[in-house]
């Protein structure tokens, strides 16, 4: 069996270059040249105790060449009753991984498994492929099975049963196989040229044998086969009892019966013979493992699965910032589609900034910017239509009111006329210690805004405490004035973050402080906006139905200075955090930084894709994507104390160990914009934990060179999760490149959402 050159490291720091191989029977590891007799220059595979990766033996650690050896290229074979070690270094990480993976599989499964894997003579597969091929030949209608099928038909057939495989790669493999066989048939080109011209269209047709061989190349995943033989009683397929053992041991399923197994076999086994006899072949097993039934995410979380009868302040609430904007914050377009998209994504808190418009018609926009306005009536009609399409739980509309009394009257007419009975206008009871629950408020719309004091006639109330546009405009002017004092690269750097149109020609005159209309005040019941002073003041004076809005910078500072007080504050009151107005490009803050303090409403720019929005989307999937996620018990219970900046175990919470094994990938796409490398992909995987500071960490696999089709990583990681209820796991696949690693894909989920 073909081997490779490896360096052997000895305890005296000497390095020997040797050629290592497996013997023909795959029973022993041999090497040459050697001063030992040939029968002694070998290690029986049955005597191998462990194949260890990296420089992790005493020989490696005490070697004088330790620092010169790459961790990824080193591995050790521990063997014999005395646990001797053979320490080896490969020329590349890929070669080292081939040796490590191959030896481990041989130790675990034996020679029979490799024989089956290298052979395409699997009876269940053969019968199925022959049937597929015959059906395709009949459809072709050009001579039947003997004449073969058209090349393009063969390619589509393989793509149908192996979605994602590149058609050009399949075609190249067919043509390569045909070219080799043509050379063999023609005696390497010595036969008469006329002989090869007998079938001019032959190269555009595929024989049954060619089809089976190419399917075997593209349809066989070694890592899945080795999993099959681990549970198979005959190493060729899984019967109902074998599958039961797999479902219980690997999938963590309970109450599994033979009937359960037989149903899966009927659903996934492609061969008629396998279905009749109750056998799951390699192809059926592959179909099952790559189906939605085996996804990482617990399907119970596809629907609402949490207690929805807790007070509203006990939930994280999916929230949108300046929902009407679909690009940047300063001059980008506004569109109704912003509301429709956010509501369809499960958003339960949208923002409506209302200003005086022409013809006594209130408009929605960010004041003092160049973004065009929308009519308020159109915005409310869209909200009313789509409010409960994705979720039946309460929707909060943050009204930022900047209107004169005349247009406030118009706003009130639209709110009551368009939203009607959906508006929740029942005043809270003075004795209530908590807000109602999401369950009690189903299909209701709550308005968040300013409210007049008791007995007020409107003379002492201002319409709004926020004007993000004015703050953005002021900061832009400050930034622009600072540009004049800079030169060269410093000026260029600052200009990148400040729009060239930052002249702040406002579509509205400078802000006026209008008095709040009583009718508008009466519509605000459970989400009364109040200004934040400090935590002691809130504890003494704030009512459960009053909420504070925090500028991102203030919220982050409070999270750093008073993390415990912030968590306790949010046990009773709703807190809303909105992005820094200088996020002109509509970038997003990290919601985890505020969730760990218990902040319920962290407003995100839904129009901006990226890690932060991905965290938000994945987080709210864990409860049926209803827009509400119950906060950890430690953030709700009165007797609990939790500090958001903890870097150790959390008192009262048992840490969990998360074991992650990255096995393999398949048909990875080429990253966008990576044309310089052609079709070559060098993938590796990052596993990231997002959560409280004590849990944030990341690990990465090695790079699999030149293999985007079926890269095998076969690496395991272990993470201690100190607050599992707030942890998220992210898998990122990147393409290794000298210039900059390119993004291939990702998967992100909350820890609670994972099948364990």
XYZ file of C-alpha atoms in Angstrom:
756
model
C 0.000 0.000 0.000
C 1.384 3.390 -1.012
C 2.904 5.347 1.868
C 4.829 8.593 2.375
C 8.051 10.016 3.735
C 7.945 11.018 7.393
C 10.544 12.307 9.846
C 11.145 10.145 12.895
C 12.097 12.044 16.080
C 14.350 10.238 18.565
C 14.940 11.088 22.263
C 18.515 12.226 21.478
C 17.062 14.971 19.216
C 18.178 13.116 16.131
C 15.844 13.190 13.137
C 15.646 10.314 10.650
C 13.947 10.456 7.263
C 12.059 7.187 6.633
C 9.456 5.920 4.195
C 6.393 4.609 6.045
C 3.641 2.421 4.595
C 1.022 -0.156 5.525
C 1.645 -3.722 4.482
C -0.471 -5.305 1.756
C -2.827 -6.895 4.263
C -3.341 -3.661 6.212
C -2.168 -5.465 9.337
C 1.029 -3.553 10.175
C 2.896 -0.275 9.785
C 6.306 -0.743 8.102
C 9.212 1.566 7.312
C 12.428 1.571 5.315
C 15.370 1.898 5.182
C 16.142 0.502 8.617
C 19.053 -1.193 10.347
C 16.542 -3.584 11.879
C 15.513 -6.788 10.183
C 12.445 -6.286 7.997
C 10.217 -8.259 10.351
C 11.225 -5.911 13.188
C 10.831 -2.626 11.264
C 7.107 -2.856 11.692
C 4.376 -2.269 14.260
C 1.313 -4.492 14.282
C -1.880 -2.425 14.088
C -3.397 -4.649 16.754
C -0.723 -3.454 19.198
C -1.425 0.269 18.706
C -2.963 1.794 21.838
C -3.403 5.375 20.667
C -2.707 7.704 17.740
C -1.988 11.093 19.317
C -1.928 14.387 17.406
C 0.539 17.241 17.979
C 3.840 17.395 19.880
C 2.394 15.716 22.944
C 4.935 13.125 24.075
C 8.006 13.448 26.252
C 10.211 12.798 23.193
C 8.732 15.797 21.381
C 8.757 18.066 24.430
C 12.422 17.422 25.271
C 13.627 17.442 21.687
C 16.050 20.154 20.631
C 14.037 20.646 17.444
C 10.702 21.125 19.275
C 10.268 24.754 18.194
C 11.012 23.870 14.570
C 8.203 21.315 14.378
C 4.710 22.402 13.371
C 2.019 21.258 15.793
C -0.274 20.380 12.868
C 2.345 18.160 11.202
C 3.314 16.110 14.281
C 1.719 12.910 15.567
C 2.698 9.944 17.719
C 1.842 6.257 17.688
C 1.631 4.703 21.163
C 1.965 0.913 20.961
C 2.801 -2.317 22.800
C 2.381 -3.483 26.373
C 5.033 -0.976 27.498
C 3.314 1.931 25.743
C 6.284 2.817 23.587
C 5.973 5.805 21.279
C 6.900 6.372 17.638
C 7.056 10.145 17.072
C 6.615 11.298 13.481
C 6.471 14.562 11.544
C 4.785 14.830 8.139
C 5.650 17.285 5.384
C 2.229 18.921 5.694
C -0.777 19.019 8.010
C -2.835 17.289 5.326
C -0.483 14.291 5.159
C -0.415 14.075 8.962
C -4.219 14.078 9.087
C -4.417 11.290 6.481
C -2.154 9.095 8.606
C -3.935 9.912 11.874
C -7.434 9.442 10.429
C -6.526 6.269 8.535
C -4.819 4.590 11.477
C -7.642 5.496 13.856
C -10.266 4.089 11.501
C -8.284 0.883 11.016
C -7.935 0.513 14.784
C -11.665 0.989 15.296
C -13.254 -0.714 12.298
C -10.654 -3.051 10.813
C -9.723 -3.921 7.242
C -13.213 -5.031 6.190
C -14.539 -1.467 6.459
C -11.853 -0.098 4.145
C -12.453 -2.917 1.673
C -16.143 -2.028 1.509
C -15.393 1.669 1.214
C -12.994 1.251 -1.716
C -15.428 -1.041 -3.528
C -18.541 0.009 -5.397
C -19.945 -3.541 -5.157
C -22.534 -2.740 -2.484
C -25.506 -4.952 -3.436
C -28.217 -2.523 -2.265
C -26.522 0.409 -3.983
C -25.897 -1.576 -7.178
C -29.527 -2.603 -7.490
C -30.710 0.957 -6.918
C -28.239 2.525 -9.373
C -29.056 -0.032 -12.053
C -32.724 0.835 -11.666
C -31.961 4.560 -11.882
C -29.831 4.033 -14.956
C -32.449 1.864 -16.690
C -35.158 4.472 -16.079
C -32.908 7.190 -17.509
C -32.075 5.024 -20.529
C -35.778 4.431 -21.208
C -36.403 8.187 -21.023
C -33.545 8.804 -23.477
C -35.159 6.455 -25.983
C -31.929 5.868 -27.904
C -31.161 2.167 -27.775
C -31.694 1.266 -24.147
C -29.199 0.347 -21.419
C -26.570 -1.099 -23.794
C -26.155 2.213 -25.603
C -25.918 4.124 -22.337
C -27.444 7.502 -21.524
C -26.590 11.030 -22.576
C -23.760 12.675 -20.638
C -25.960 15.541 -19.487
C -28.618 13.099 -18.279
C -26.001 11.266 -16.210
C -24.773 14.530 -14.701
C -28.300 15.622 -13.737
C -29.012 12.192 -12.265
C -25.988 12.401 -9.961
C -26.870 15.984 -9.007
C -30.425 14.897 -8.210
C -29.293 12.394 -5.587
C -26.328 14.504 -4.453
C -27.550 18.134 -4.378
C -24.831 20.738 -4.389
C -22.221 18.772 -6.332
C -20.689 20.785 -9.182
C -21.931 19.735 -12.612
C -18.637 20.713 -14.216
C -16.713 18.475 -11.804
C -18.979 15.515 -12.524
C -18.606 16.100 -16.266
C -14.827 16.324 -15.939
C -14.756 13.019 -14.028
C -16.863 11.259 -16.675
C -14.650 12.510 -19.489
C -11.483 11.641 -17.591
C -12.761 8.098 -17.022
C -13.742 7.720 -20.669
C -10.388 9.025 -21.855
C -8.502 6.487 -19.736
C -10.689 3.620 -20.925
C -10.349 4.695 -24.550
C -6.571 4.629 -24.219
C -6.714 1.145 -22.708
C -9.121 -0.110 -25.393
C -6.932 1.315 -28.174
C -3.670 -0.004 -26.822
C -2.537 3.463 -25.710
C -3.187 4.913 -29.170
C -1.545 2.216 -31.315
C -4.775 0.924 -32.842
C -5.973 2.069 -36.240
C -7.368 5.589 -36.110
C -10.454 4.495 -38.023
C -11.354 2.239 -35.114
C -11.852 5.208 -32.841
C -14.110 6.945 -35.348
C -16.747 4.245 -35.395
C -18.805 5.972 -32.662
C -18.279 9.729 -33.036
C -21.000 10.434 -30.474
C -19.768 7.856 -27.966
C -17.984 10.422 -25.806
C -21.325 12.188 -25.215
C -22.870 9.007 -23.786
C -22.235 7.232 -20.492
C -22.284 3.477 -19.870
C -23.832 1.875 -16.823
C -20.420 0.944 -15.416
C -19.126 4.514 -15.875
C -22.215 5.903 -14.183
C -21.850 3.573 -11.176
C -18.149 4.349 -10.834
C -18.595 8.123 -10.954
C -21.553 7.957 -8.572
C -19.385 6.017 -6.146
C -16.730 8.752 -6.355
C -19.159 11.575 -5.611
C -21.788 9.813 -3.495
C -19.625 8.018 -0.941
C -18.729 9.910 2.207
C -16.137 7.914 4.184
C -16.953 9.580 7.507
C -20.611 8.519 7.184
C -19.656 4.991 6.188
C -17.401 4.595 9.210
C -20.289 5.754 11.399
C -22.525 3.152 9.745
C -20.121 0.260 10.342
C -19.790 1.285 13.983
C -23.449 0.324 14.495
C -23.986 -2.198 11.704
C -24.046 -5.870 12.606
C -22.833 -6.861 9.127
C -20.809 -3.737 8.097
C -22.906 -3.197 4.934
C -26.215 -1.732 6.099
C -28.273 -0.977 9.201
C -31.237 -3.161 10.015
C -34.048 -1.916 12.270
C -32.265 -2.915 15.493
C -28.952 -1.380 14.366
C -30.745 1.868 13.581
C -32.457 1.802 16.979
C -29.073 1.639 18.708
C -27.796 4.547 16.606
C -30.845 6.717 17.327
C -30.559 6.136 21.061
C -26.763 6.369 21.417
C -25.926 9.129 18.928
C -29.143 11.077 18.389
C -30.240 11.022 22.026
C -33.747 9.867 21.102
C -35.889 8.156 23.718
C -38.693 5.610 23.398
C -37.346 4.397 20.076
C -38.997 1.267 18.693
C -38.405 -0.951 15.679
C -41.442 0.722 14.172
C -39.663 4.089 14.476
C -36.634 2.663 12.678
C -38.724 1.077 9.924
C -40.515 4.388 9.279
C -37.148 6.119 8.827
C -35.975 3.349 6.514
C -39.113 3.710 4.387
C -38.574 7.474 4.217
C -34.877 7.506 3.353
C -33.806 4.185 1.812
C -33.601 4.726 -1.988
C -33.437 1.057 -3.014
C -36.650 -0.951 -3.314
C -34.898 -4.055 -1.975
C -33.737 -2.193 1.129
C -37.222 -0.868 1.841
C -38.771 -4.299 1.439
C -36.253 -6.000 3.754
C -36.031 -3.163 6.274
C -32.388 -2.311 5.561
C -30.842 1.174 5.503
C -27.948 1.294 3.039
C -25.098 3.803 3.039
C -27.062 6.008 0.625
C -30.174 5.818 2.811
C -28.104 6.563 5.910
C -26.512 9.552 4.148
C -29.967 10.785 3.128
C -31.162 10.566 6.745
C -28.108 12.276 8.261
C -28.280 15.179 5.798
C -32.052 15.656 6.130
C -33.921 18.184 8.262
C -34.658 15.384 10.748
C -30.992 15.386 11.767
C -30.372 19.089 11.927
C -28.510 20.477 14.909
C -31.489 22.512 16.086
C -34.152 21.024 18.333
C -37.386 20.948 16.336
C -39.437 21.497 19.504
C -38.229 25.102 19.365
C -39.846 25.623 15.951
C -43.008 26.490 17.863
C -43.516 28.528 21.028
C -42.111 26.334 23.806
C -41.503 28.726 26.702
C -43.795 29.934 29.481
C -45.541 33.010 28.051
C -47.418 33.887 31.247
C -44.563 35.773 32.938
C -44.574 39.615 33.169
C -43.592 41.403 29.966
C -40.362 42.646 31.587
C -39.157 39.033 31.980
C -38.643 38.597 28.240
C -36.153 39.708 25.633
C -38.146 41.394 22.853
C -37.122 41.410 19.181
C -36.803 45.096 18.313
C -36.123 47.244 15.252
C -34.517 50.694 15.070
C -35.786 53.349 12.634
C -37.753 50.604 10.925
C -38.705 52.786 7.957
C -35.078 53.126 6.782
C -33.774 50.464 4.389
C -30.197 51.712 3.954
C -28.111 54.266 5.903
C -29.384 56.677 8.563
C -28.619 59.993 6.855
C -29.572 60.028 3.174
C -30.739 56.503 2.364
C -34.271 55.738 1.180
C -37.291 55.124 3.403
C -39.801 52.453 2.484
C -42.865 50.662 3.839
C -41.046 47.404 3.078
C -38.856 48.038 6.128
C -41.871 47.464 8.395
C -43.187 44.521 6.403
C -39.816 42.734 6.399
C -39.192 43.320 10.112
C -42.666 42.128 11.132
C -42.375 39.015 8.959
C -39.067 38.263 10.698
C -40.828 38.203 14.075
C -39.983 41.738 15.212
C -42.208 42.816 18.126
C -41.090 46.412 18.579
C -40.963 48.895 15.688
C -40.131 52.578 15.612
C -42.222 55.379 14.071
C -40.685 58.883 14.113
C -43.496 61.325 13.293
C -43.035 64.923 12.122
C -45.237 67.678 10.737
C -45.741 67.112 7.021
C -47.170 69.163 4.160
C -50.929 69.588 3.787
C -51.472 68.843 7.472
C -50.449 65.214 6.892
C -47.990 63.795 9.481
C -44.956 62.050 7.961
C -42.520 59.398 9.180
C -38.791 60.087 8.858
C -35.661 60.966 10.822
C -35.607 64.715 11.327
C -32.681 66.891 10.167
C -31.509 64.275 7.624
C -31.843 63.815 3.871
C -33.884 60.602 4.028
C -37.260 61.049 2.277
C -40.444 60.874 4.399
C -43.347 58.423 4.315
C -46.956 59.311 5.091
C -47.990 58.171 8.553
C -51.242 56.674 7.303
C -49.411 54.322 4.875
C -47.011 53.242 7.632
C -49.868 52.448 10.061
C -51.796 50.548 7.390
C -48.741 48.346 6.734
C -48.232 47.779 10.461
C -51.909 46.947 10.964
C -51.859 44.447 8.099
C -48.665 42.601 9.063
C -48.600 43.100 12.863
C -49.550 39.513 13.702
C -48.560 37.577 10.580
C -45.446 36.004 12.171
C -46.452 36.197 15.846
C -49.631 36.669 17.818
C -47.857 38.195 20.812
C -48.035 41.942 21.543
C -46.433 44.463 19.220
C -44.905 47.645 20.675
C -44.848 50.765 18.504
C -42.317 53.339 19.694
C -43.872 56.663 18.749
C -41.294 59.454 18.572
C -43.685 62.380 18.430
C -42.350 65.680 17.009
C -45.691 67.100 15.802
C -47.633 70.251 16.461
C -51.015 69.940 18.175
C -52.909 70.057 14.846
C -50.980 67.181 13.337
C -51.015 65.284 16.648
C -54.809 65.341 16.301
C -54.414 63.835 12.836
C -51.982 61.237 14.207
C -54.511 60.254 16.887
C -57.220 59.851 14.232
C -54.990 57.539 12.163
C -53.870 55.470 15.151
C -57.425 54.887 16.399
C -58.940 54.586 12.933
C -56.378 52.281 11.293
C -55.361 50.152 14.285
C -58.752 50.280 15.989
C -59.433 47.565 18.564
C -55.898 46.215 18.254
C -54.699 49.180 20.337
C -54.366 48.363 24.033
C -55.653 51.401 25.939
C -56.622 49.943 29.327
C -54.810 51.914 32.070
C -52.719 49.897 34.542
C -53.797 49.441 38.129
C -51.784 51.539 40.557
C -51.186 48.527 42.788
C -49.717 46.322 40.040
C -46.132 45.261 40.763
C -45.522 43.869 37.265
C -46.697 44.290 33.696
C -49.199 41.833 32.152
C -47.807 38.810 30.310
C -47.348 38.379 26.548
C -50.071 35.712 26.710
C -52.541 38.177 28.271
C -51.707 40.779 25.617
C -52.001 38.570 22.531
C -52.993 40.400 19.332
C -52.690 43.757 21.047
C -50.604 46.767 20.000
C -48.970 48.830 22.742
C -47.847 52.395 22.144
C -44.604 53.528 23.737
C -44.382 57.294 24.205
C -44.619 60.288 26.496
C -47.575 60.691 28.823
C -49.101 63.603 30.677
C -48.965 63.667 34.456
C -52.075 63.086 36.604
C -54.628 65.883 36.274
C -52.660 67.627 33.535
C -54.472 69.527 30.783
C -51.547 69.326 28.356
C -49.721 72.459 29.373
C -46.860 70.667 31.140
C -46.102 67.790 28.755
C -43.618 67.707 25.888
C -44.172 65.419 22.919
C -40.867 63.501 22.899
C -37.613 63.152 24.792
C -35.616 61.857 21.791
C -34.396 63.490 18.589
C -31.768 61.234 17.068
C -31.610 63.242 13.852
C -30.701 66.438 15.694
C -27.983 64.628 17.659
C -26.627 63.024 14.491
C -26.595 66.384 12.708
C -24.783 68.081 15.577
C -22.123 65.372 15.701
C -21.635 65.504 11.935
C -21.076 69.236 12.114
C -18.527 68.701 14.880
C -16.812 65.993 12.825
C -16.762 68.180 9.695
C -15.300 71.122 11.579
C -12.607 68.788 12.877
C -11.647 67.791 9.332
C -10.248 71.239 8.664
C -7.681 70.767 11.420
C -6.463 67.449 10.023
C -4.301 66.618 7.048
C -3.347 63.638 4.937
C -4.271 60.148 6.055
C -6.001 61.281 9.260
C -8.425 63.376 7.235
C -9.054 60.548 4.766
C -9.784 58.142 7.605
C -12.352 60.427 9.228
C -14.022 61.238 5.899
C -14.788 57.562 5.407
C -17.208 57.669 8.360
C -18.747 61.078 7.563
C -20.972 61.402 4.464
C -19.935 63.980 1.902
C -23.512 65.315 2.018
C -23.315 65.985 5.743
C -24.430 69.587 5.388
C -27.576 68.865 7.419
C -29.982 70.728 5.206
C -32.986 69.579 7.237
C -36.332 68.744 5.633
C -37.796 70.229 8.811
C -37.028 73.446 10.645
C -35.034 73.207 13.889
C -36.893 71.265 16.609
C -39.681 73.001 18.419
C -40.923 71.827 21.793
C -44.629 71.133 21.218
C -47.082 70.320 23.966
C -48.440 66.792 24.110
C -52.061 66.318 23.128
C -54.161 64.677 25.852
C -55.776 62.264 23.393
C -52.308 61.054 22.364
C -51.296 60.712 26.005
C -54.335 58.529 26.738
C -53.270 55.995 24.091
C -50.053 55.285 26.034
C -50.745 52.858 28.875
C -48.150 50.138 29.570
C -45.080 51.699 27.919
C -44.796 55.207 29.347
C -41.439 56.811 28.424
C -39.547 58.405 31.308
C -36.031 59.812 31.551
C -33.368 57.821 33.358
C -31.637 59.563 36.266
C -29.859 56.777 38.133
C -30.657 53.332 39.513
C -31.553 54.431 43.080
C -34.017 56.974 41.690
C -35.620 54.351 39.450
C -35.942 51.939 42.363
C -37.753 54.571 44.445
C -39.986 56.298 41.901
C -40.357 54.260 38.686
C -43.612 52.410 38.024
C -43.664 48.972 36.323
C -45.351 50.458 33.221
C -42.695 53.157 32.852
C -39.657 52.445 30.712
C -36.373 54.207 30.011
C -34.684 54.496 26.625
C -30.901 54.336 26.763
C -28.482 55.686 24.209
C -26.096 52.832 23.283
C -23.076 54.633 24.764
C -24.855 55.236 28.084
C -26.107 51.641 28.238
C -22.639 50.226 27.598
C -21.163 52.532 30.273
C -23.794 51.448 32.806
C -23.146 47.814 31.898
C -19.476 48.355 32.698
C -19.847 50.521 35.803
C -22.926 48.984 37.455
C -23.627 45.579 35.875
C -25.378 44.142 38.926
C -27.609 47.199 39.417
C -28.527 47.170 35.720
C -29.646 43.523 35.956
C -31.724 44.260 39.084
C -33.300 47.303 37.427
C -34.439 45.143 34.517
C -36.108 42.614 36.811
C -38.944 45.118 37.260
C -38.790 47.588 34.373
C -38.495 47.478 30.614
C -35.326 49.023 29.165
C -34.911 50.025 25.543
C -31.472 50.594 24.015
C -31.085 52.345 20.652
C -27.924 52.621 18.520
C -25.453 55.460 18.693
C -26.610 58.164 16.213
C -23.113 58.115 14.709
C -23.841 54.663 13.278
C -24.723 56.518 10.087
C -24.041 53.410 7.993
C -26.760 51.571 9.958
C -24.221 49.241 11.545
C -25.363 47.320 14.598
C -24.234 47.117 18.195
C -23.599 43.719 19.753
C -26.944 42.790 21.354
C -25.225 40.314 23.682
C -23.524 43.237 25.457
C -26.963 44.478 26.528
C -28.820 41.167 26.874
C -26.320 40.079 29.523
C -27.535 43.068 31.595
C -31.127 41.991 31.128
C -32.076 44.792 28.678
C -35.243 43.576 27.015
C -35.519 45.851 23.972
C -32.242 46.149 22.043
C -33.086 47.961 18.811
C -31.346 46.614 15.717
C -30.995 47.920 12.169
C -32.737 45.026 10.422
C -31.565 46.220 7.001
C -27.898 45.575 7.796
C -26.671 42.005 7.476
C -23.684 40.827 9.505
C -22.685 39.034 12.686
C -24.665 41.288 15.043
C -27.921 40.899 13.125
C -27.222 37.175 12.781
C -26.913 36.937 16.579
C -30.255 38.686 16.959
C -32.033 36.524 14.371
C -30.659 33.268 15.749
C -31.427 34.248 19.334
C -35.146 34.772 18.707
C -35.518 31.513 16.760
C -35.370 29.528 20.017
C -38.998 30.211 20.943
C -40.821 29.639 17.687
C -39.572 32.982 16.325
C -42.467 34.652 18.160
C -40.363 37.713 19.077
C -40.194 36.917 22.800
C -37.554 34.876 24.649
C -37.820 34.235 28.380
C -34.788 35.612 30.189
C -32.647 33.353 32.420
C -34.132 32.686 35.853
C -31.181 34.410 37.519
C -32.266 37.648 35.754
C -35.861 37.327 36.964
C -35.735 36.019 40.528
C -35.736 38.583 43.335
C -33.373 36.551 45.524
C -30.755 36.084 42.796
C -27.776 38.310 42.196
C -26.015 38.301 38.873
C -23.272 40.599 37.591
C -23.138 40.887 33.804
C -19.355 41.194 33.663
C -18.645 37.962 35.547
C -15.603 36.093 34.280
C -16.105 33.038 36.444
C -18.834 30.572 37.322
C -22.245 32.054 38.087
C -23.462 31.484 41.682
C -26.482 29.217 41.699
C -25.985 28.063 38.090
C -24.351 24.730 37.276
C -21.867 25.036 34.385
C -22.343 22.722 31.434
C -19.695 21.072 29.289
C -20.362 21.375 25.576
C -18.602 18.792 23.406
C -18.428 19.702 19.724
C -17.059 17.402 17.040
C -16.564 18.944 13.609
C -16.688 15.927 11.310
C -16.828 17.072 7.705
C -18.362 19.284 5.047
C -19.707 18.701 1.571
C -19.949 20.716 -1.630
C -18.734 23.955 -0.074
C -19.293 26.891 -2.441
C -16.473 29.097 -3.612
C -16.529 32.408 -1.691
C -17.745 35.446 -3.568
C -14.979 37.509 -5.085
C -12.341 34.789 -4.778
C -11.774 34.389 -8.516
C -7.993 34.583 -8.192
C -7.939 31.062 -6.712
C -10.238 29.569 -9.320
C -12.342 26.700 -7.987
C -9.855 25.859 -5.231
C -11.223 26.043 -1.675
C -9.060 25.557 1.437
C -11.702 25.395 4.180
C -11.456 25.475 7.946
C -14.067 25.895 10.671
C -14.274 28.279 13.624
C -16.449 27.303 16.588
C -17.336 30.411 18.596
C -19.166 30.777 21.911
C -20.982 34.082 22.478
C -22.411 34.965 25.884
C -21.232 36.413 29.189
C -17.487 37.271 29.328
C -16.719 34.006 31.138
C -18.111 32.022 28.192
C -16.807 33.960 25.182
C -14.165 31.916 23.375
C -13.375 30.346 20.010
C -11.548 27.346 18.569
C -10.646 26.443 15.014
C -9.980 23.316 13.040
C -6.999 22.760 10.798
C -7.234 23.793 7.144
C -8.099 21.086 4.617
C -6.154 22.056 1.529
C -7.695 22.061 -1.952
C -10.924 20.317 -0.970
C -14.302 21.988 -0.966
C -16.101 18.836 -2.128
C -15.811 16.629 0.959
C -13.325 18.074 3.483
C -12.934 15.871 6.564
C -11.876 17.722 9.724
C -12.581 15.096 12.408
C -11.690 17.401 15.318
C -13.288 17.710 18.754
C -13.530 20.660 21.116
C -14.818 21.093 24.648
C -16.250 24.276 26.152
C -17.379 25.064 29.693
C -20.575 27.129 29.520
C -21.158 29.006 32.774
C -24.517 30.558 31.840
C -26.023 28.198 29.228
C -29.306 30.141 28.988
C -27.475 33.157 27.543
C -24.924 31.307 25.387
C -24.882 31.078 21.613
C -22.806 28.786 19.403
C -21.581 29.913 15.995
C -19.975 27.742 13.326
C -18.109 29.697 10.659
C -16.569 28.141 7.538
C -13.737 30.185 5.999
C -11.455 29.796 3.015
C -7.796 29.968 4.062
C -5.920 32.529 1.968
C -2.660 34.422 2.320
C -4.280 37.803 1.655
C -7.439 37.463 3.736
C -9.674 34.560 4.668
C -12.967 34.552 2.774
C -16.364 33.771 4.254
C -18.002 30.582 2.945
C -20.908 30.105 5.338
C -22.090 29.981 8.931
C -24.568 28.424 11.303
C -25.648 30.122 14.535
C -27.932 29.003 17.339
C -28.628 29.540 20.999
C -27.290 26.868 23.322
C -30.862 26.065 24.453
C -31.880 25.480 20.819
C -29.334 22.691 20.244
C -30.124 19.001 20.383
C -28.043 17.622 23.246
